[in-house]
Backbone as CSV, one residue per row, in Angstrom:
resi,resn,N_x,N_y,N_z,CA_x,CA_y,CA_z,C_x,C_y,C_z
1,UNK,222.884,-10.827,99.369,221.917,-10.426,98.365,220.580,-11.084,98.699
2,UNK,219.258,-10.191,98.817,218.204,-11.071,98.913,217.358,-10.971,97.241
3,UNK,216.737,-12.310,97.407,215.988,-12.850,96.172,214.538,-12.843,96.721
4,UNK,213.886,-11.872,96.184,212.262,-12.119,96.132,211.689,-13.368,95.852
5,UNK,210.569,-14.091,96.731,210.169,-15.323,96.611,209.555,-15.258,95.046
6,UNK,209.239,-13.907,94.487,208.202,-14.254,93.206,209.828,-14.025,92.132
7,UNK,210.320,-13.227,92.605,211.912,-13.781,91.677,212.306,-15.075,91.168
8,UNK,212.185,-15.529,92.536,212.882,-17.045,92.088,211.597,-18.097,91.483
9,UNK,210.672,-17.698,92.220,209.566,-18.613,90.963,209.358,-17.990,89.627
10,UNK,209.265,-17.191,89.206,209.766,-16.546,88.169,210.950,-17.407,87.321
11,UNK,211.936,-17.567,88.080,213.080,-18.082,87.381,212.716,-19.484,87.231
12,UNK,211.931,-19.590,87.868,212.004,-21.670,88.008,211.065,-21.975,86.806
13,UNK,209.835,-20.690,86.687,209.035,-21.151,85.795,209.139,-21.096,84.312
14,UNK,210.698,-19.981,84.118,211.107,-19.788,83.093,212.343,-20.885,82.876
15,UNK,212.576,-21.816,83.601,213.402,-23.197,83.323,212.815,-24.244,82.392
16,UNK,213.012,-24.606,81.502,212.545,-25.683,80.900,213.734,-27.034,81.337
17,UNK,213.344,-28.042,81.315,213.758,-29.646,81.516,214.044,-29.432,80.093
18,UNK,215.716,-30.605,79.916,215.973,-31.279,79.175,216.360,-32.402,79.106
19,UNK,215.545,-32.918,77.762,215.502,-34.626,77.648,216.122,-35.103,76.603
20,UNK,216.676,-35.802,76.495,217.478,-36.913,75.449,216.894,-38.105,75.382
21,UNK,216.110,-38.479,74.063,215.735,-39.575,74.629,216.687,-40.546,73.587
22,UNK,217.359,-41.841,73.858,218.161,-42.612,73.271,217.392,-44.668,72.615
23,UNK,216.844,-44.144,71.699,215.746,-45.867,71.164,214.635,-44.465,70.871
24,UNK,214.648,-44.881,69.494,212.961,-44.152,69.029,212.473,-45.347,68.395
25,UNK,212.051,-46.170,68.937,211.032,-47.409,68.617,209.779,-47.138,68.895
26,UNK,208.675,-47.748,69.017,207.601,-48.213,69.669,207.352,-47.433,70.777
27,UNK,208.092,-48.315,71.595,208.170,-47.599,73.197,208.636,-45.987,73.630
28,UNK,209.536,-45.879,73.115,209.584,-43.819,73.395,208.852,-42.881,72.757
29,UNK,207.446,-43.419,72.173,206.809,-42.466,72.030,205.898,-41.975,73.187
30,UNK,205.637,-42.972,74.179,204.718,-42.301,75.167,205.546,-41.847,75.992
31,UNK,207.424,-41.603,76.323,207.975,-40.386,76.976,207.732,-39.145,75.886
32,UNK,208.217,-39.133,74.608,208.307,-38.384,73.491,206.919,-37.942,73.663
33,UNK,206.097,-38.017,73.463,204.422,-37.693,73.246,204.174,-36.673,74.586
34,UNK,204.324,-37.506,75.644,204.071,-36.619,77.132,204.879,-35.484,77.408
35,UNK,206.237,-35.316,76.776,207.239,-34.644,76.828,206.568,-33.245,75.584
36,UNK,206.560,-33.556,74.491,206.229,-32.535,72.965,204.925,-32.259,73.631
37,UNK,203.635,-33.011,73.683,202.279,-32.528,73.696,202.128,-32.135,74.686
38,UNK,202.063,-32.515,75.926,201.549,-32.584,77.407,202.396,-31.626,78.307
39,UNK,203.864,-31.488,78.337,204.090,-30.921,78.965,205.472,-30.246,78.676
40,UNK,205.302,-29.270,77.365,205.675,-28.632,76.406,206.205,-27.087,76.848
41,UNK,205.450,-26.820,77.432,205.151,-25.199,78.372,206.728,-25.508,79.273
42,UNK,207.158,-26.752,79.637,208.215,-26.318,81.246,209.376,-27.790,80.318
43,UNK,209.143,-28.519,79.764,209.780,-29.619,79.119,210.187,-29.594,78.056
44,UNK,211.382,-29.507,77.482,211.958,-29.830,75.429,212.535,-31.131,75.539
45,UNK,212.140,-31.809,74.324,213.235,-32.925,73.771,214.570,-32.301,73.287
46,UNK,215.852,-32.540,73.883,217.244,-31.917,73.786,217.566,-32.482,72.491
47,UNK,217.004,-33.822,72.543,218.054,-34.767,71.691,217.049,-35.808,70.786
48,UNK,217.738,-36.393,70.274,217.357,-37.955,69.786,218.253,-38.673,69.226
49,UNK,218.162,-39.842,69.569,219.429,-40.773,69.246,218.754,-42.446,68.967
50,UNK,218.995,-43.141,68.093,219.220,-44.332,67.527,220.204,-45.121,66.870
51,UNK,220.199,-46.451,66.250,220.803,-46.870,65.351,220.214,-46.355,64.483
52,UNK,219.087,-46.478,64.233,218.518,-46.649,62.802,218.054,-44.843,62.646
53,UNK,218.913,-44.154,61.191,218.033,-42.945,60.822,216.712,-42.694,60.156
54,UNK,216.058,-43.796,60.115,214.501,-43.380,59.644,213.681,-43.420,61.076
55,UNK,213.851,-44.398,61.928,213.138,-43.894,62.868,213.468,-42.423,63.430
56,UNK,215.157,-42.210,63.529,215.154,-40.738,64.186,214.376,-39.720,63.569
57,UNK,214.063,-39.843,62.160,213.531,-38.839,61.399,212.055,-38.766,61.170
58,UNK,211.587,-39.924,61.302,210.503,-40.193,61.902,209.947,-39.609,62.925
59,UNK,210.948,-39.927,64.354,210.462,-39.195,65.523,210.144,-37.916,65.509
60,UNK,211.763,-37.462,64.843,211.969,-35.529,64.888,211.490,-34.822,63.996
61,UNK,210.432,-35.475,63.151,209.419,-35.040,62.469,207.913,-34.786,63.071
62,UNK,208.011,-35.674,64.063,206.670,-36.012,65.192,207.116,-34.576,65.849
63,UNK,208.232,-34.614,66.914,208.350,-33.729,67.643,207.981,-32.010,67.087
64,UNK,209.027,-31.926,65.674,208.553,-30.895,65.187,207.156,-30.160,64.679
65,UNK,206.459,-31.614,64.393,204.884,-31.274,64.078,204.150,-31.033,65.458
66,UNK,203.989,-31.144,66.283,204.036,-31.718,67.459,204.278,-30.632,68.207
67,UNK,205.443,-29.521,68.160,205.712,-28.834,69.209,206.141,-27.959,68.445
68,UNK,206.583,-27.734,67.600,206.775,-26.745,66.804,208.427,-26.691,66.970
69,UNK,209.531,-27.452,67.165,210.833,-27.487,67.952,211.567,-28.136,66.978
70,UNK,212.630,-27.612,66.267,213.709,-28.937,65.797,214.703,-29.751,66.938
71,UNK,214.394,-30.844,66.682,215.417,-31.438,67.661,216.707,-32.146,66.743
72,UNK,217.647,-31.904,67.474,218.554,-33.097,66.602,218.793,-34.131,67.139
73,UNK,219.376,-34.888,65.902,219.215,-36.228,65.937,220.811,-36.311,65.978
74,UNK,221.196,-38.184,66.785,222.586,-38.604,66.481,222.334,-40.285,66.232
75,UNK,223.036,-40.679,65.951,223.045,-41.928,65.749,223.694,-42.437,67.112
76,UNK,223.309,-43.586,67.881,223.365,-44.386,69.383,225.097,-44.266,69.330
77,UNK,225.438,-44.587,68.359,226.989,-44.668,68.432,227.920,-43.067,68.611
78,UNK,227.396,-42.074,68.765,227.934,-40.843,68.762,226.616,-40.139,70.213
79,UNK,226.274,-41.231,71.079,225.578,-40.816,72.459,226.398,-40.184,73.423
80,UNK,228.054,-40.206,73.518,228.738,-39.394,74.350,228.554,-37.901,73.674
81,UNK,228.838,-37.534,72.344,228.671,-36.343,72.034,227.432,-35.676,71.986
82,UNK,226.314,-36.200,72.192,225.045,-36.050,72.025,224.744,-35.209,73.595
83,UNK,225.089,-35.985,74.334,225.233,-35.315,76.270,226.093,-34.265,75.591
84,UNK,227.188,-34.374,75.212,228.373,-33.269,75.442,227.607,-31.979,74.976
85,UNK,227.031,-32.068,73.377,226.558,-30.785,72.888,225.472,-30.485,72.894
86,UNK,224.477,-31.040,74.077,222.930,-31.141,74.154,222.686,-30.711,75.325
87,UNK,223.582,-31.200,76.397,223.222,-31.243,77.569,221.851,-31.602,78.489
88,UNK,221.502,-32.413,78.299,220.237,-32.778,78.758,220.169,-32.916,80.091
89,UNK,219.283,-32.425,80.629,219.256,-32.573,82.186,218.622,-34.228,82.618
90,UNK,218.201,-34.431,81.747,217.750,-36.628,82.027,218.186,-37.304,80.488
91,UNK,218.313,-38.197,80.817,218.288,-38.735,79.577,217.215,-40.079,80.255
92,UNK,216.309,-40.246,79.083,215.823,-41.539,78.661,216.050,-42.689,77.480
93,UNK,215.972,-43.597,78.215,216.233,-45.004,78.090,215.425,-45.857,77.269
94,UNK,215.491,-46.004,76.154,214.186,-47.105,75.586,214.836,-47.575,74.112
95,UNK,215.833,-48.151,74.593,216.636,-49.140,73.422,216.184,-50.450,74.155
96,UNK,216.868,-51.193,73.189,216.327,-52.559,73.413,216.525,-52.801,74.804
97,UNK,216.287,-53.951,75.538,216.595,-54.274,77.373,217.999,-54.403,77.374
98,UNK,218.594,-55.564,76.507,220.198,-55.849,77.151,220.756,-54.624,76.731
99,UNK,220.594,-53.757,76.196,221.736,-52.594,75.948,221.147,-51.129,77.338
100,UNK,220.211,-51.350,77.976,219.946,-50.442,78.743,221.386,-49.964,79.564
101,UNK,221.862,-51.008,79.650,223.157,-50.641,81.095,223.717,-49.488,80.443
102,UNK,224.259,-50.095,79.298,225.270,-48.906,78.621,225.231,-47.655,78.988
103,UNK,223.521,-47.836,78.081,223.702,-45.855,78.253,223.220,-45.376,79.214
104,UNK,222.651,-45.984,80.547,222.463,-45.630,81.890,223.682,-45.288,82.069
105,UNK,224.515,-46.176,82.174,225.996,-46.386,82.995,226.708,-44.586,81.683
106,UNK,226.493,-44.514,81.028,226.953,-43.483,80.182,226.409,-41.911,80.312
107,UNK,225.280,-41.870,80.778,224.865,-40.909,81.061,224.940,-40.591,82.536
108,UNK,225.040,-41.468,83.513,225.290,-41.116,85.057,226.523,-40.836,85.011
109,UNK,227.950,-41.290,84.301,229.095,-40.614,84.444,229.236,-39.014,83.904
110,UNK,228.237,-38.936,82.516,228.033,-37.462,81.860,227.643,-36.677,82.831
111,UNK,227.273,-37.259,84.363,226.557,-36.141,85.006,224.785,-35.614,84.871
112,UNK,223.973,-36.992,84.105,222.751,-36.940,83.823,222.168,-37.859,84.410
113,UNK,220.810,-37.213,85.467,220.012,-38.280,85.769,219.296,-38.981,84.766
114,UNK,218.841,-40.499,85.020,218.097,-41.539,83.985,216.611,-41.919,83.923
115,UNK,215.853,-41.882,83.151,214.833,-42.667,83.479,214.813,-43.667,82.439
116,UNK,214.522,-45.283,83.127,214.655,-45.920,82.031,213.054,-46.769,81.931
117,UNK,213.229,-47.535,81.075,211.697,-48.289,81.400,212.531,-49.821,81.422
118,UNK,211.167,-50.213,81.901,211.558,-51.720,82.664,211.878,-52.767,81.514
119,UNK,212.498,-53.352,82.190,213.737,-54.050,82.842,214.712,-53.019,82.626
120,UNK,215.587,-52.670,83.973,216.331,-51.863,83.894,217.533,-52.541,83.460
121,UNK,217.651,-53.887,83.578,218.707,-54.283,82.948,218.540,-55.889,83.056
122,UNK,219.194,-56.620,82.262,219.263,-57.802,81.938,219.558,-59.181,82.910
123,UNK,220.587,-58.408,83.679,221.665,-59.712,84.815,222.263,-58.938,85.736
124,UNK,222.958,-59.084,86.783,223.404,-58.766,87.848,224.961,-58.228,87.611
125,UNK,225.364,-58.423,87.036,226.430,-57.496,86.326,225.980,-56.418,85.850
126,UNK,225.803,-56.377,84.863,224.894,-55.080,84.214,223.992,-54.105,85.083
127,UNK,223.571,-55.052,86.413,223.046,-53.952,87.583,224.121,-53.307,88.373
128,UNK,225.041,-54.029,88.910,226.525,-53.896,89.489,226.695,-52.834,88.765
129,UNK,226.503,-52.624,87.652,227.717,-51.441,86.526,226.756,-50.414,87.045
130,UNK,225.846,-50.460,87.212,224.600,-49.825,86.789,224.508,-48.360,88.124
131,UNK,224.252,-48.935,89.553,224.787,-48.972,90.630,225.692,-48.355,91.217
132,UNK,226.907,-49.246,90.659,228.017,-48.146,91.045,228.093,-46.894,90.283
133,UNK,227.911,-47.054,89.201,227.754,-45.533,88.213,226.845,-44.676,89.242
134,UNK,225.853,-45.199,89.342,224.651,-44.045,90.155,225.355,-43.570,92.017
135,UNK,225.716,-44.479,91.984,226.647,-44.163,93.193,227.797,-43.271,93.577
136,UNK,228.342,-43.422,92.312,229.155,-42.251,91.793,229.301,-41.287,91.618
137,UNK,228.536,-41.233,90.691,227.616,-40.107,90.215,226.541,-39.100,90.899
138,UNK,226.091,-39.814,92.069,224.648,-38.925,92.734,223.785,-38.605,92.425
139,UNK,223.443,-38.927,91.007,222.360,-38.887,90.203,220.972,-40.293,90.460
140,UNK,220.204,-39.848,90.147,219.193,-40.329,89.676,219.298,-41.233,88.806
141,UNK,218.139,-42.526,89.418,218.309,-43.598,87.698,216.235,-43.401,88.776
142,UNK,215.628,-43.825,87.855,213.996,-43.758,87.812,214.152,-45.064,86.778
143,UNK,213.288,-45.997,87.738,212.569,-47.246,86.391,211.062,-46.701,86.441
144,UNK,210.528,-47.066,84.811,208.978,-47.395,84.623,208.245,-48.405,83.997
145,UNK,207.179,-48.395,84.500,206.528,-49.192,83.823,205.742,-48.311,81.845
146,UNK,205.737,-49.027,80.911,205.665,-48.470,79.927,204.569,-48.329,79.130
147,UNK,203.789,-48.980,79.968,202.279,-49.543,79.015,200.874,-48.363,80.072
């Protein structure tokens, strides 16, 4: 079967990215912000996830004003089902530092590349976990800087 070169860009440009982002503090608003405002046209927020439900509602009130999109929300403790029924093609990272491993190490087994922001993790264990998951997996882990 041949595929026309303007076919397949066609198809690529009708792909949108999906993101999960997991910590709606402070810090995930400038993925959240760049993601809803900036680059809205080819990018959706899949997900949102915390402990706390006023920040999620907070956020997915931003997003919705913002982009015009409902996103749902889960609470950090229900983050395996969140991949399962979201499917996000990345998930981001911006819970506190020592809990980064987790949901790196949780989302590279789901089969999702990561971006996290810096410190990607706490101690050398927690990188070890970190590591072999991505190793595993074949996925992607991306650190940033956040400021």
């Amino acid at each position: 079967m041949v595929v026309s070169l303007a076919r397949l860009l066609a198809a690529r440009e009708a792909y949108l990215m999906r993101y999960a982002i997991v910590g709606t503090g402070a810090r995930h608003q400038m993925f959240r912000n760049a993601i809803a405002r900036n680059f809205g046209n080819r990018h959706e927020i899949a997900a949102l996830a915390d402990l706390n439900p006023h920040r999620l509602a907070l956020s997915a009130g931003w997003v919705k004003d913002n982009s015009s999109r409902e996103v749902p929300t889960y609470l950090a403790t229900d983050f395996d089902r969140m991949i399962a029924e979201q499917q996000p093609d990345t998930v981001i990272v911006t819970t506190p530092d020592f809990t980064h491993n987790e949901y790196i190490v949780a989302a590279l087994k789901a089969g999702r590349d990561v971006i996290t922001e810096k410190p990607m993790t706490t101690d050398l264990k927690r990188l070890k976990a970190i590591l072999d998951a991505q190793r595993e997996s074949g996925k992607s882990v991306t650190g940033t800087f956040n400021y």
